[in-house]
Short mmCIF file of C-alpha atoms in Angstrom, two decimals:
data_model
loop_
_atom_site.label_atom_id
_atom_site.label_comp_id
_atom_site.label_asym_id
_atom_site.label_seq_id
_atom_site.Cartn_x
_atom_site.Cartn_y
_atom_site.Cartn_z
CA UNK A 2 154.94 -182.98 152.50
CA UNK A 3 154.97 -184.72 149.45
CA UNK A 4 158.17 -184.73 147.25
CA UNK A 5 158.40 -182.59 144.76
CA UNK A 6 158.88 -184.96 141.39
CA UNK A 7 160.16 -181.88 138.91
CA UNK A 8 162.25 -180.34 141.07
CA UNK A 9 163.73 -178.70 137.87
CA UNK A 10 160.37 -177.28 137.14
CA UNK A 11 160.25 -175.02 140.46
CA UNK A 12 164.03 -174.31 139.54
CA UNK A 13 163.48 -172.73 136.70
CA UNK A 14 160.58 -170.88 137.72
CA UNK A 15 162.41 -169.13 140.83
CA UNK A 16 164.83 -168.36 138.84
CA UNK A 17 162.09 -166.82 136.17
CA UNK A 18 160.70 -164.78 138.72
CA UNK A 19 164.10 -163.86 140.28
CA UNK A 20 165.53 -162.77 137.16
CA UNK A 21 162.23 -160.44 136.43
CA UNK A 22 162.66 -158.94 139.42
CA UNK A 23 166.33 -158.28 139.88
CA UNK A 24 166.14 -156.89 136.35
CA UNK A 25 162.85 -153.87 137.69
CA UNK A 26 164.23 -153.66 141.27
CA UNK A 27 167.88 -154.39 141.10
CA UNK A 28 169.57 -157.00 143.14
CA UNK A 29 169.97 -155.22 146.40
CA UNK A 30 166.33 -154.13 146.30
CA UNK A 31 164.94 -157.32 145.73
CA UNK A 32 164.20 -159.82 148.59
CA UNK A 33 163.85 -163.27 148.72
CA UNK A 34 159.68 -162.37 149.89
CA UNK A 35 159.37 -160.57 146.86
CA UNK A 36 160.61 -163.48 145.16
CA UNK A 37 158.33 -166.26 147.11
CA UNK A 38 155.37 -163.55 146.66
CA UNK A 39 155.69 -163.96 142.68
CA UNK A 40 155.68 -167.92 142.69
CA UNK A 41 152.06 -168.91 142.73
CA UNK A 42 152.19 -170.58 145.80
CA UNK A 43 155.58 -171.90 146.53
CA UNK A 44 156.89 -171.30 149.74
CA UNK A 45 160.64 -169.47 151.50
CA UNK A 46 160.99 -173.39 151.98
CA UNK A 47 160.76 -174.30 148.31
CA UNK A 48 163.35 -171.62 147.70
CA UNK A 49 165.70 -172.51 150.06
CA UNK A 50 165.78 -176.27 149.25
CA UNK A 51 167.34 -175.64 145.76
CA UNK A 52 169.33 -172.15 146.83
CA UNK A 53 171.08 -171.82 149.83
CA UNK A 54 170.77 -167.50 149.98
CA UNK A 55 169.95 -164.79 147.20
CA UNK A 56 173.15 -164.59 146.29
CA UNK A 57 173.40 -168.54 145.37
CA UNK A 58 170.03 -167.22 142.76
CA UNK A 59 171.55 -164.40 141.61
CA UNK A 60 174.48 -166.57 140.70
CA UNK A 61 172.37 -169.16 138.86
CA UNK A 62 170.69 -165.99 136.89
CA UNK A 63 174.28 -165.29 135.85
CA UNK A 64 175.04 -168.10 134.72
CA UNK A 65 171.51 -168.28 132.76
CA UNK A 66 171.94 -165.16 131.44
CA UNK A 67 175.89 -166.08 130.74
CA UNK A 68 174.54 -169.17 129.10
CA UNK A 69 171.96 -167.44 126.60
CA UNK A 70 174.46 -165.40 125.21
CA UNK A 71 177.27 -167.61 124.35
CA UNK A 72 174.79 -169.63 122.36
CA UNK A 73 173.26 -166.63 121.05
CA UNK A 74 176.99 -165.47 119.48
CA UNK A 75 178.39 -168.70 119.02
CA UNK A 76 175.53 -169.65 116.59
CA UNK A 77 176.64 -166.30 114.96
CA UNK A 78 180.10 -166.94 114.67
CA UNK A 79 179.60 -170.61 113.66
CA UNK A 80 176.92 -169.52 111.24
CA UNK A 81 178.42 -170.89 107.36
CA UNK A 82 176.00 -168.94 105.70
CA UNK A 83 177.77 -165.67 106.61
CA UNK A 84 181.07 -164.63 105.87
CA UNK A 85 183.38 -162.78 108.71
CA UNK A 86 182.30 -159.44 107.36
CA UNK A 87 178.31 -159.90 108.21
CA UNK A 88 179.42 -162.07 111.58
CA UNK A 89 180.79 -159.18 112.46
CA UNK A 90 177.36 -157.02 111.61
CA UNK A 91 175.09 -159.78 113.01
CA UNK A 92 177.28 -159.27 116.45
CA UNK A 93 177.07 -155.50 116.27
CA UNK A 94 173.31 -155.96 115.41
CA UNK A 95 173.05 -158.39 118.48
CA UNK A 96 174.78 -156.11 121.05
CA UNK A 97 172.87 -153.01 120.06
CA UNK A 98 169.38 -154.97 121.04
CA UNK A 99 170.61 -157.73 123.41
CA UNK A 100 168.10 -157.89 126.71
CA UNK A 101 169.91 -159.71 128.44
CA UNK A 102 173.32 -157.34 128.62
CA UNK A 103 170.79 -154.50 129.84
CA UNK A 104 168.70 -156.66 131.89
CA UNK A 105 172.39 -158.02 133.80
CA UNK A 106 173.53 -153.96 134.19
CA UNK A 107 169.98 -153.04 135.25
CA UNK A 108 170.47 -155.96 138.09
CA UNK A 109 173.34 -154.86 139.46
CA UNK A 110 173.16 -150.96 139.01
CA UNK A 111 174.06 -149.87 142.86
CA UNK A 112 177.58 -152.00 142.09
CA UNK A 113 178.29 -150.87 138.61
CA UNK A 114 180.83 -148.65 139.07
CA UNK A 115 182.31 -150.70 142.30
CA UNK A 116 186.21 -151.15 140.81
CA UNK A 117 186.02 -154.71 141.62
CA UNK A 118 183.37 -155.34 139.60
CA UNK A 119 184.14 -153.36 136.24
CA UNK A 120 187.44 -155.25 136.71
CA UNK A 121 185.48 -158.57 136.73
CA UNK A 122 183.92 -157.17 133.15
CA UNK A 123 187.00 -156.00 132.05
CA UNK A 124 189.02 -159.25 132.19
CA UNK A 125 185.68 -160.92 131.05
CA UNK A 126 186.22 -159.01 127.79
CA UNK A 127 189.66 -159.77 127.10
CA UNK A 128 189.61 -163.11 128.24
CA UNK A 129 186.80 -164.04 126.51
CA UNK A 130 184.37 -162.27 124.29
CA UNK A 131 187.17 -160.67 122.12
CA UNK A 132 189.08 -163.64 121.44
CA UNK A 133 186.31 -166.36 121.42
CA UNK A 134 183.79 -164.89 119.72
CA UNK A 135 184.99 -161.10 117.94
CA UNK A 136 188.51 -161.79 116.63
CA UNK A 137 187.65 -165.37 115.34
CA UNK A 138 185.15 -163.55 112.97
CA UNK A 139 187.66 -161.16 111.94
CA UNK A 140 190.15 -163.49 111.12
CA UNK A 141 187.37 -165.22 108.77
CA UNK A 142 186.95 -162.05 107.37
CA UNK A 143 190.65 -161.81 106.56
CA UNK A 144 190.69 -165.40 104.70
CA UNK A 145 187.60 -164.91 102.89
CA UNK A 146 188.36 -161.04 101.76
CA UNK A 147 185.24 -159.60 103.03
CA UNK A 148 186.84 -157.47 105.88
CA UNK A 149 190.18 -155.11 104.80
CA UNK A 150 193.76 -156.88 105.77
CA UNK A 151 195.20 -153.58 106.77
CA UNK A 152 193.91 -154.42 110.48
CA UNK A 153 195.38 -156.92 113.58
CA UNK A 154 192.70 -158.71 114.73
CA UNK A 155 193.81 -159.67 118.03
CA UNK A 156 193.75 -155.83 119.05
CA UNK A 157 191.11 -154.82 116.89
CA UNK A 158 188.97 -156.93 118.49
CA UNK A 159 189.76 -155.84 122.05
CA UNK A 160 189.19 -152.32 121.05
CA UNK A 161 185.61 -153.44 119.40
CA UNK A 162 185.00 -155.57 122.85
CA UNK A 163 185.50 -152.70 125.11
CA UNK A 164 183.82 -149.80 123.09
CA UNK A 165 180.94 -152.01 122.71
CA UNK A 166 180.92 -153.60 126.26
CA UNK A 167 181.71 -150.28 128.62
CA UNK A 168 182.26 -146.98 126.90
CA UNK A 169 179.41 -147.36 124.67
CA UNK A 170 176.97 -148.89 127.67
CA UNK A 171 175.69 -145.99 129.55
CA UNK A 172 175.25 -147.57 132.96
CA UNK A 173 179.06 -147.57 132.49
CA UNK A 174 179.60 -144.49 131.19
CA UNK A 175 176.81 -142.34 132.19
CA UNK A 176 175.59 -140.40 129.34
CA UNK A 177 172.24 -138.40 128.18
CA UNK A 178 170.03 -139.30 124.79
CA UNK A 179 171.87 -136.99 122.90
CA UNK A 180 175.55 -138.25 124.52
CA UNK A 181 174.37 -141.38 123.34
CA UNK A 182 173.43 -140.37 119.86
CA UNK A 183 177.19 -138.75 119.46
CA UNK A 184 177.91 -142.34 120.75
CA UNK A 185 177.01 -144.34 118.49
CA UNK A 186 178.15 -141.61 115.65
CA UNK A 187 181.35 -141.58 116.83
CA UNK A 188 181.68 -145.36 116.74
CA UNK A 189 180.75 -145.65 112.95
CA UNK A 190 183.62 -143.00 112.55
CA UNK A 191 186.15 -145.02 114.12
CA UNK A 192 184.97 -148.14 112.68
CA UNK A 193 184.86 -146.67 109.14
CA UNK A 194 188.48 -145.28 110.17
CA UNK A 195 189.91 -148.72 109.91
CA UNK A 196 188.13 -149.86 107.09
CA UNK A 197 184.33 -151.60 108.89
CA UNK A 198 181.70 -149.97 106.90
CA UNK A 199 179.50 -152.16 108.87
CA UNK A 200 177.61 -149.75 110.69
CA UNK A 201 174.95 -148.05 108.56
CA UNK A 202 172.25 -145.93 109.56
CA UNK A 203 169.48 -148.10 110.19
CA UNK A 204 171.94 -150.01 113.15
CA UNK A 205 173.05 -146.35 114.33
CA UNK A 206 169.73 -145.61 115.00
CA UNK A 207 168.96 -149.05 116.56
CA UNK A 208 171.65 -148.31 119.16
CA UNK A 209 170.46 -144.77 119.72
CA UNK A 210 166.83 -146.03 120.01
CA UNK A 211 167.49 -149.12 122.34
CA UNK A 212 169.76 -147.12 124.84
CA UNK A 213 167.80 -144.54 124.79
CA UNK A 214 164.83 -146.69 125.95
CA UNK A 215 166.29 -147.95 128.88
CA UNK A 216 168.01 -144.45 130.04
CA UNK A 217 164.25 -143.34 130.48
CA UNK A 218 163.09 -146.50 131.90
CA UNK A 219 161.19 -147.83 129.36
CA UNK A 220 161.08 -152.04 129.13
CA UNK A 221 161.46 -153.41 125.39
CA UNK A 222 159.26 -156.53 126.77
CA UNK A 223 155.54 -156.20 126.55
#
């Protein structure tokens, strides 16, 4: 057999066609034949010289996935065209339509409520997305006056992190269209209760609209 010379090439498309998959079928319903089946021509072989199981893919879609969205909130947070107060929107924005948070859920959906795992989510969010990425923006907000100093960041952003992250994701918290539209009311409330007026109407119905999409099903890719 010849060798392959882009063996980055048929990396990243098993891990295109894995991450399609797992996404429709879910991880445990998804088999590495119904991976080789979707690759044009590449064989169990081809798969198994780069990944040593399903598990080693699903790990590398993870990690993809993982990957995308640091860059995609970094670039927000680092952004010096906005100051802390529309970082903070942009985020909110970004997590009410982000693909890739309900594409990693709709992978995993027979685990989500394992306690192992929504402990694994848990410490992600207080390890890392609240103080690397949400309280850094608040504290810019603080210096530069556009966000309200009667607030502490560090905890403000944990409490952001978590709404956002598991009470307000329904494959967390199970909830119907309507639970979801109180949802994302009741969230402007609280964040208009500590002085964020950053949720308007148009992003309140973004959130409904978007969750409510993938409750019945629906993809938001062509």
């Amino acid at each position: 057999m010849a060798r392959n010379k882009h063996p980055e090439e048929t990396v990243e498309k098993i891990l295109a066609v894995a991450r399609r998959l797992f996404a429709q079928k879910g991880y445990e319903n998804t088999s590495i034949q119904d991976i080789v089946d979707q690759l044009g021509g590449l064989s169990k072989g081809a798969i198994y010289h780069h990944f040593g199981s399903k598990e080693d893919i699903f790990d590398a879609v993870c990690r993809q996935l993982g990957e995308e969205n640091t860059a995609l909130y970094a670039a927000i947070r680092d952004d010096p065209g906005r100051n802390g107060r529309e970082k903070l929107k942009a985020m909110l924005e970004t997590a009410c339509q982000n693909q890739n948070d309900h594409d990693f859920v709709s992978m995993v959906a027979q685990t989500v409520l394992d306690p192992r795992f929504l402990r694994t989510q848990f410490d992600e969010v207080i390890s890392i997305v609240a103080p690397h990425y949400v309280q850094p923006v608040i504290e810019e907000g603080l210096h530069d006056g556009s966000l309200p100093r009667a607030i502490h960041p560090k905890e403000l952003a944990q409490a952001i992190s978590l709404l956002l992250n598991l009470w307000a994701n329904p494959f967390f918290v199970p909830a119907t269209g309507e639970e979801m539209q109180n949802r994302a009311q009741v969230l402007r409330r609280l964040f208009e209760g500590v002085g964020l007026d950053i949720i308007d109407d148009e992003m309140e119905a973004t959130f409904f609209r978007h969750t409510a999409r993938h409750l019945s099903g629906e993809e938001d890719r062509p």
